[in-house]
């Protein structure tokens, strides 16, 4: 009789809490409120709700346990968050199967299921992944970029344009980049796949640093940026997508990964200080860096044409990002990446010219979308 009374009381508390929460399940705040509840609401016996009720509502028991629904395999999510109502039925079915296999189980500690482990958790805040499809109706499988962010690269851009250094600062930027190329040539030699990876881990830094500093400047001065924050962050994201693409082609060795840590750490801080001191020097240096990138990718294409590097099929991520034909190859990928670098060259030399004319970037509209 006491056991039955305890179970009924537990159900009564659970249903009362469910009525308070309405259609939503309990968060960490609700659990805290339950912990601080009066002693009268803390049951006289450690109770276990039937599994279906435990999955649907949270209940406070004397033994300090708060029965709540949390998906397995995602310990990083705060323990009070729960699944959205749309996923409850599937979760309950899985837990009932666990219950049949191994007996009564507390929520969150049942048997494991691969699909259950890989499914993302949607909290009661209503934040969850949206379903995106391609034009042909097939699922869009990339979460790092969306269909609206893809584009066709303009490969007709002039690859041979060069800013002739005339001032002392231009010459300093030019020879700084040239001095950085020598150890890169020595280390990578003809391994252009790994060289491209190293290049992109460095090339993606300036846009992020410049965009961040312009962002902070805009906040301090209560003024617009002329679109340059977006343009520079767009450049950084584009360079990062280059890296994600070449990661599918070349697998870096452990010492190459270690080199990335070192080079990126040094370059980030050096470029940060350089941009703080002289934005026109920083942008000019990136312009020359992109000119070297064009040269490196041209050499990459020569090796592909000679047959020294296998012209493997293009990675799927590259086909979707640059809207390439399905039968594209690595050569097509290198061609569009080189075109991107040429556009970044133009943007950074243009930004430096604005500063050389004694103007600020906000006074000239940024070339947003100019990859």
Coordinates of C-alpha atoms in Angstrom, one line a residue:
X1 CA 0.0 0.0 0.0
X2 CA 2.8 2.4 0.9
X3 CA 4.5 1.7 -2.5
X4 CA 1.3 2.3 -4.4
X5 CA 0.7 5.5 -2.5
X6 CA 4.3 6.7 -3.2
X7 CA 3.9 6.0 -6.9
X8 CA 0.6 7.8 -7.1
X9 CA 2.1 10.8 -5.3
X10 CA 5.0 10.8 -7.7
X11 CA 2.6 10.7 -10.6
X12 CA 0.6 13.6 -9.1
X13 CA 3.7 15.8 -8.7
X14 CA 4.8 15.0 -12.3
X15 CA 1.4 15.8 -13.8
X16 CA 1.2 19.0 -11.8
X17 CA 4.6 20.0 -13.0
X18 CA 3.6 19.1 -16.6
X19 CA 0.6 21.4 -16.3
X20 CA 2.8 24.3 -15.2
X21 CA 5.2 23.7 -18.1
X22 CA 2.5 23.4 -20.6
X23 CA 3.5 21.9 -24.0
X24 CA 7.2 22.5 -23.3
X25 CA 9.5 20.2 -21.3
X26 CA 11.7 21.2 -18.4
X27 CA 14.9 23.2 -18.6
X28 CA 17.7 23.6 -16.1
X29 CA 15.8 26.5 -14.5
X30 CA 12.7 24.2 -13.9
X31 CA 14.9 21.6 -12.3
X32 CA 16.5 24.1 -10.0
X33 CA 13.0 25.3 -9.0
X34 CA 12.1 21.6 -8.2
X35 CA 15.2 21.2 -6.1
X36 CA 14.2 24.2 -4.0
X37 CA 10.6 23.1 -3.7
X38 CA 9.1 22.7 -0.2
X39 CA 9.7 19.5 1.6
X40 CA 6.1 18.5 1.2
X41 CA 6.6 18.1 -2.5
X42 CA 9.6 15.8 -2.0
X43 CA 8.2 12.4 -2.0
X44 CA 8.6 10.0 1.0
X45 CA 10.0 7.3 -1.1
X46 CA 12.4 7.0 -4.0
X47 CA 10.1 6.5 -6.9
X48 CA 10.4 5.4 -10.5
X49 CA 7.7 6.6 -12.9
X50 CA 6.6 4.3 -15.7
X51 CA 9.0 4.9 -18.5
X52 CA 6.5 6.6 -20.9
X53 CA 5.6 9.2 -18.2
X54 CA 9.2 9.7 -17.2
X55 CA 10.1 10.5 -20.8
X56 CA 7.3 13.0 -21.2
X57 CA 7.6 14.9 -17.9
X58 CA 10.2 15.6 -15.2
X59 CA 9.6 14.6 -11.6
X60 CA 11.4 15.3 -8.4
X61 CA 12.0 12.3 -6.1
X62 CA 13.4 12.1 -2.6
X63 CA 16.6 10.5 -3.6
X64 CA 17.7 13.7 -5.4
X65 CA 16.9 12.3 -8.9
X66 CA 15.1 14.5 -11.4
X67 CA 13.7 12.3 -14.1
X68 CA 14.0 14.2 -17.4
X69 CA 14.4 13.4 -21.0
X70 CA 17.9 13.9 -22.5
X71 CA 19.2 12.3 -25.6
X72 CA 22.2 10.0 -25.2
X73 CA 25.6 10.7 -26.7
X74 CA 25.6 14.5 -26.2
X75 CA 27.0 15.1 -22.7
X76 CA 28.0 18.6 -23.7
X77 CA 24.3 19.8 -23.7
X78 CA 23.2 21.1 -20.3
X79 CA 21.5 18.3 -18.3
X80 CA 18.2 20.1 -17.9
X81 CA 17.5 20.6 -21.6
X82 CA 15.1 18.2 -23.3
X83 CA 13.9 17.1 -26.7
X84 CA 11.2 19.1 -28.6
X85 CA 7.7 17.5 -28.5
X86 CA 8.1 16.4 -32.1
X87 CA 10.8 13.9 -31.1
X88 CA 9.1 12.6 -28.0
X89 CA 7.3 9.8 -29.6
X90 CA 10.4 8.3 -31.2
X91 CA 12.3 8.7 -28.0
X92 CA 9.6 6.9 -26.0
X93 CA 9.5 4.0 -28.5
X94 CA 13.2 3.6 -28.2
X95 CA 13.1 3.7 -24.4
X96 CA 10.3 1.2 -24.3
X97 CA 12.5 -1.1 -26.4
X98 CA 15.3 -0.5 -24.0
X99 CA 12.9 -1.3 -21.1
X100 CA 11.9 -4.6 -22.7
X101 CA 15.5 -5.6 -23.2
X102 CA 17.0 -4.6 -19.9
X103 CA 14.3 -3.8 -17.4
X104 CA 13.2 -0.5 -15.9
X105 CA 15.6 2.3 -16.8
X106 CA 15.9 5.9 -15.8
X107 CA 15.6 8.4 -18.6
X108 CA 18.9 9.0 -20.4
X109 CA 20.4 5.7 -19.2
X110 CA 18.8 3.1 -21.5
X111 CA 20.3 1.1 -24.3
X112 CA 22.3 2.7 -27.1
X113 CA 21.1 3.2 -30.7
X114 CA 23.3 4.6 -33.4
X115 CA 20.6 6.7 -35.0
X116 CA 19.6 8.0 -31.6
X117 CA 23.2 8.9 -30.8
X118 CA 23.8 10.8 -34.0
X119 CA 20.5 12.8 -33.9
X120 CA 21.0 16.4 -32.7
X121 CA 19.3 17.6 -29.6
X122 CA 16.7 20.3 -30.0
X123 CA 16.0 22.1 -26.7
X124 CA 12.7 23.4 -25.5
X125 CA 13.9 26.8 -26.8
X126 CA 12.8 25.6 -30.2
X127 CA 16.2 25.9 -31.8
X128 CA 16.8 23.0 -34.2
X129 CA 18.3 22.2 -37.6
X130 CA 16.2 23.1 -40.6
X131 CA 15.8 20.8 -43.6
X132 CA 17.4 22.1 -46.7
X133 CA 17.2 20.6 -50.2
X134 CA 18.8 21.3 -53.5
X135 CA 16.9 22.4 -56.6
X136 CA 16.5 18.8 -57.7
X137 CA 14.9 17.9 -54.3
X138 CA 17.8 16.0 -52.9
X139 CA 19.0 16.7 -49.3
X140 CA 21.6 19.4 -48.8
X141 CA 24.3 17.7 -46.8
X142 CA 26.5 20.6 -45.8
X143 CA 26.0 22.5 -42.6
X144 CA 29.0 24.8 -43.0
X145 CA 27.4 26.7 -45.9
X146 CA 24.0 27.0 -47.5
X147 CA 22.8 27.0 -51.1
X148 CA 22.5 30.8 -51.1
X149 CA 26.2 31.1 -50.4
X150 CA 27.3 29.1 -53.4
X151 CA 28.4 30.8 -56.6
X152 CA 30.1 30.3 -60.0
X153 CA 33.7 31.6 -59.9
X154 CA 34.7 34.2 -62.5
X155 CA 37.8 32.6 -64.0
X156 CA 38.1 35.3 -66.7
X157 CA 39.8 37.6 -64.2
X158 CA 43.2 39.0 -65.2
X159 CA 45.8 36.8 -63.3
X160 CA 48.8 38.8 -64.3
X161 CA 48.0 42.2 -62.7
X162 CA 50.7 43.3 -60.3
X163 CA 51.0 46.3 -58.0
X164 CA 54.5 47.7 -58.6
X165 CA 55.9 48.8 -55.2
X166 CA 57.0 52.4 -55.2
X167 CA 56.8 53.7 -51.7
X168 CA 59.0 52.5 -48.8
X169 CA 55.9 50.8 -47.2
X170 CA 55.0 49.0 -50.4
X171 CA 58.5 47.7 -50.8
X172 CA 58.6 46.6 -47.2
X173 CA 55.3 44.7 -47.7
X174 CA 56.5 43.2 -50.9
X175 CA 59.8 41.9 -49.6
X176 CA 58.1 40.6 -46.4
X177 CA 56.0 38.3 -48.5
X178 CA 58.9 37.3 -50.7
X179 CA 60.9 36.4 -47.6
X180 CA 58.1 34.3 -46.3
X181 CA 57.9 32.3 -49.5
X182 CA 61.5 31.0 -49.3
X183 CA 61.0 28.7 -46.3
X184 CA 57.7 27.6 -47.8
X185 CA 59.3 26.5 -51.1
X186 CA 62.1 24.8 -49.1
X187 CA 59.7 22.8 -46.9
X188 CA 56.9 21.8 -49.4
X189 CA 58.8 21.8 -52.7
X190 CA 56.5 20.1 -55.2
X191 CA 53.9 18.9 -52.8
X192 CA 51.3 21.4 -53.9
X193 CA 48.4 19.8 -52.2
X194 CA 49.9 20.2 -48.7
X195 CA 51.3 23.6 -49.7
X196 CA 47.8 24.7 -50.6
X197 CA 46.6 23.6 -47.2
X198 CA 49.3 25.6 -45.4
X199 CA 48.7 28.6 -47.6
X200 CA 44.9 28.6 -46.8
X201 CA 45.4 28.4 -43.1
X202 CA 47.4 31.6 -43.3
X203 CA 45.3 33.3 -46.0
X204 CA 42.1 33.0 -44.0
X205 CA 43.6 35.0 -41.1
X206 CA 43.8 38.6 -42.5
X207 CA 40.1 38.9 -43.4
X208 CA 39.1 37.7 -40.0
X209 CA 41.5 40.0 -38.2
X210 CA 40.7 43.0 -40.4
X211 CA 36.9 42.4 -40.1
X212 CA 37.2 42.1 -36.3
X213 CA 39.2 45.3 -35.9
X214 CA 36.8 47.2 -38.2
X215 CA 33.9 45.8 -36.2
X216 CA 35.3 47.0 -32.9
X217 CA 36.1 50.4 -34.5
X218 CA 32.5 50.7 -35.7
X219 CA 31.2 50.0 -32.2
X220 CA 33.6 52.5 -30.6
X221 CA 32.8 55.3 -33.0
X222 CA 29.1 54.6 -33.5
X223 CA 29.4 54.6 -37.2
X224 CA 28.9 52.4 -40.3
X225 CA 31.8 50.5 -41.9
X226 CA 30.8 51.0 -45.6
X227 CA 30.3 47.2 -45.8
X228 CA 33.9 46.4 -45.3
X229 CA 33.3 44.3 -42.2
X230 CA 31.2 41.9 -44.3
X231 CA 33.6 42.0 -47.2
X232 CA 36.6 41.0 -45.1
X233 CA 34.7 38.3 -43.2
X234 CA 33.4 37.0 -46.5
X235 CA 37.0 36.8 -47.7
X236 CA 38.0 34.9 -44.6
X237 CA 35.1 32.4 -45.0
X238 CA 36.0 31.9 -48.7
X239 CA 39.6 31.1 -47.8
X240 CA 38.4 28.7 -45.1
X241 CA 36.3 26.9 -47.7
X242 CA 39.5 26.5 -49.8
X243 CA 41.0 24.7 -46.8
X244 CA 38.0 22.5 -46.3
X245 CA 38.2 21.5 -50.0
X246 CA 41.9 20.7 -50.0
X247 CA 41.5 18.7 -46.8
X248 CA 39.6 16.2 -48.9
X249 CA 42.5 15.9 -51.4
X250 CA 45.7 16.0 -49.3
X251 CA 46.0 14.4 -45.9
X252 CA 48.5 16.4 -43.8
X253 CA 51.0 14.6 -41.7
X254 CA 51.4 15.2 -38.0
X255 CA 54.4 17.5 -38.3
X256 CA 52.5 19.6 -41.0
X257 CA 49.6 20.0 -38.6
X258 CA 52.1 21.1 -35.9
X259 CA 53.6 23.6 -38.3
X260 CA 50.1 25.1 -38.9
X261 CA 49.7 25.7 -35.2
X262 CA 53.1 27.5 -35.1
X263 CA 52.7 29.5 -38.3
X264 CA 49.1 30.5 -37.6
X265 CA 49.9 31.6 -34.0
X266 CA 52.8 33.8 -35.1
X267 CA 51.1 35.2 -38.2
X268 CA 47.8 36.0 -36.4
X269 CA 49.5 38.1 -33.7
X270 CA 51.9 39.8 -36.2
X271 CA 49.1 40.7 -38.6
X272 CA 47.0 41.9 -35.7
X273 CA 49.7 44.3 -34.6
X274 CA 50.5 45.3 -38.2
X275 CA 46.8 46.2 -38.9
X276 CA 46.6 48.2 -35.7
X277 CA 49.7 50.2 -36.7
X278 CA 49.1 50.6 -40.4
X279 CA 46.0 49.2 -42.2
X280 CA 47.4 50.3 -45.6
X281 CA 50.5 48.2 -45.0
X282 CA 48.5 45.3 -43.8
X283 CA 46.2 45.3 -46.9
X284 CA 49.1 45.8 -49.2
X285 CA 50.9 42.9 -47.7
X286 CA 47.8 40.7 -48.2
X287 CA 47.6 41.9 -51.8
X288 CA 51.1 40.6 -52.4
X289 CA 50.4 37.4 -50.5
X290 CA 47.5 36.7 -52.9
X291 CA 49.8 37.4 -55.9
X292 CA 52.1 34.6 -54.5
X293 CA 49.0 32.4 -54.1
X294 CA 48.1 32.9 -57.8
X295 CA 51.7 31.9 -58.7
X296 CA 51.6 28.8 -56.5
X297 CA 48.2 27.6 -57.9
X298 CA 49.6 28.2 -61.4
X299 CA 52.5 25.9 -60.6
X300 CA 50.0 23.4 -59.2
X301 CA 48.1 23.4 -62.5
X302 CA 51.3 22.8 -64.4
X303 CA 52.1 19.7 -62.3
X304 CA 48.6 18.4 -62.9
X305 CA 48.9 19.0 -66.7
X306 CA 52.3 17.1 -66.7
X307 CA 50.7 14.2 -64.9
X308 CA 53.0 14.5 -61.8
X309 CA 49.9 14.9 -59.7
X310 CA 46.8 12.8 -60.2
X311 CA 43.9 14.7 -61.5
X312 CA 41.4 13.0 -59.2
X313 CA 37.7 13.8 -59.2
X314 CA 36.7 17.0 -57.5
X315 CA 35.5 16.7 -53.9
X316 CA 31.8 16.8 -53.4
X317 CA 32.1 19.9 -51.2
X318 CA 33.8 21.8 -54.0
X319 CA 31.2 20.8 -56.6
X320 CA 28.4 22.2 -54.5
X321 CA 30.3 25.3 -53.3
X322 CA 31.5 26.5 -56.7
X323 CA 28.5 25.0 -58.6
X324 CA 30.8 22.9 -60.7
X325 CA 29.6 20.2 -63.1
X326 CA 29.3 16.7 -61.5
X327 CA 32.2 15.4 -63.5
X328 CA 34.7 18.1 -62.4
X329 CA 38.2 17.2 -61.5
X330 CA 40.9 18.6 -59.2
X331 CA 42.2 20.8 -62.0
X332 CA 38.8 22.5 -62.2
X333 CA 38.9 23.1 -58.4
X334 CA 42.4 24.6 -58.5
X335 CA 41.3 26.8 -61.4
X336 CA 38.4 28.3 -59.4
X337 CA 40.5 28.7 -56.2
X338 CA 43.1 30.6 -58.2
X339 CA 40.4 32.9 -59.5
X340 CA 39.2 33.5 -55.9
X341 CA 42.8 34.5 -54.9
X342 CA 43.0 36.9 -57.8
X343 CA 39.8 38.6 -56.6
X344 CA 41.2 38.8 -53.0
X345 CA 44.3 40.4 -54.5
X346 CA 42.2 43.1 -56.1
X347 CA 40.2 43.8 -52.9
X348 CA 43.2 44.2 -50.7
X349 CA 45.2 46.3 -53.1
X350 CA 42.1 48.5 -53.5
X351 CA 41.7 48.8 -49.7
X352 CA 45.4 49.8 -49.4
X353 CA 44.9 52.4 -52.1
X354 CA 42.0 54.0 -50.2
X355 CA 44.3 54.5 -47.2
X356 CA 47.1 55.8 -49.4
X357 CA 44.7 58.5 -50.6
X358 CA 44.2 59.6 -47.0
X359 CA 40.6 58.2 -46.9
X360 CA 39.0 55.6 -44.6
X361 CA 37.5 52.4 -45.9
X362 CA 34.0 53.4 -44.9
X363 CA 34.1 56.2 -47.5
X364 CA 34.3 53.8 -50.4
X365 CA 31.6 51.1 -50.7
X366 CA 33.0 47.6 -50.1
X367 CA 33.0 45.1 -53.0
X368 CA 30.7 42.6 -51.2
X369 CA 30.3 39.4 -53.2
X370 CA 33.5 40.0 -55.2
X371 CA 35.2 36.6 -54.7

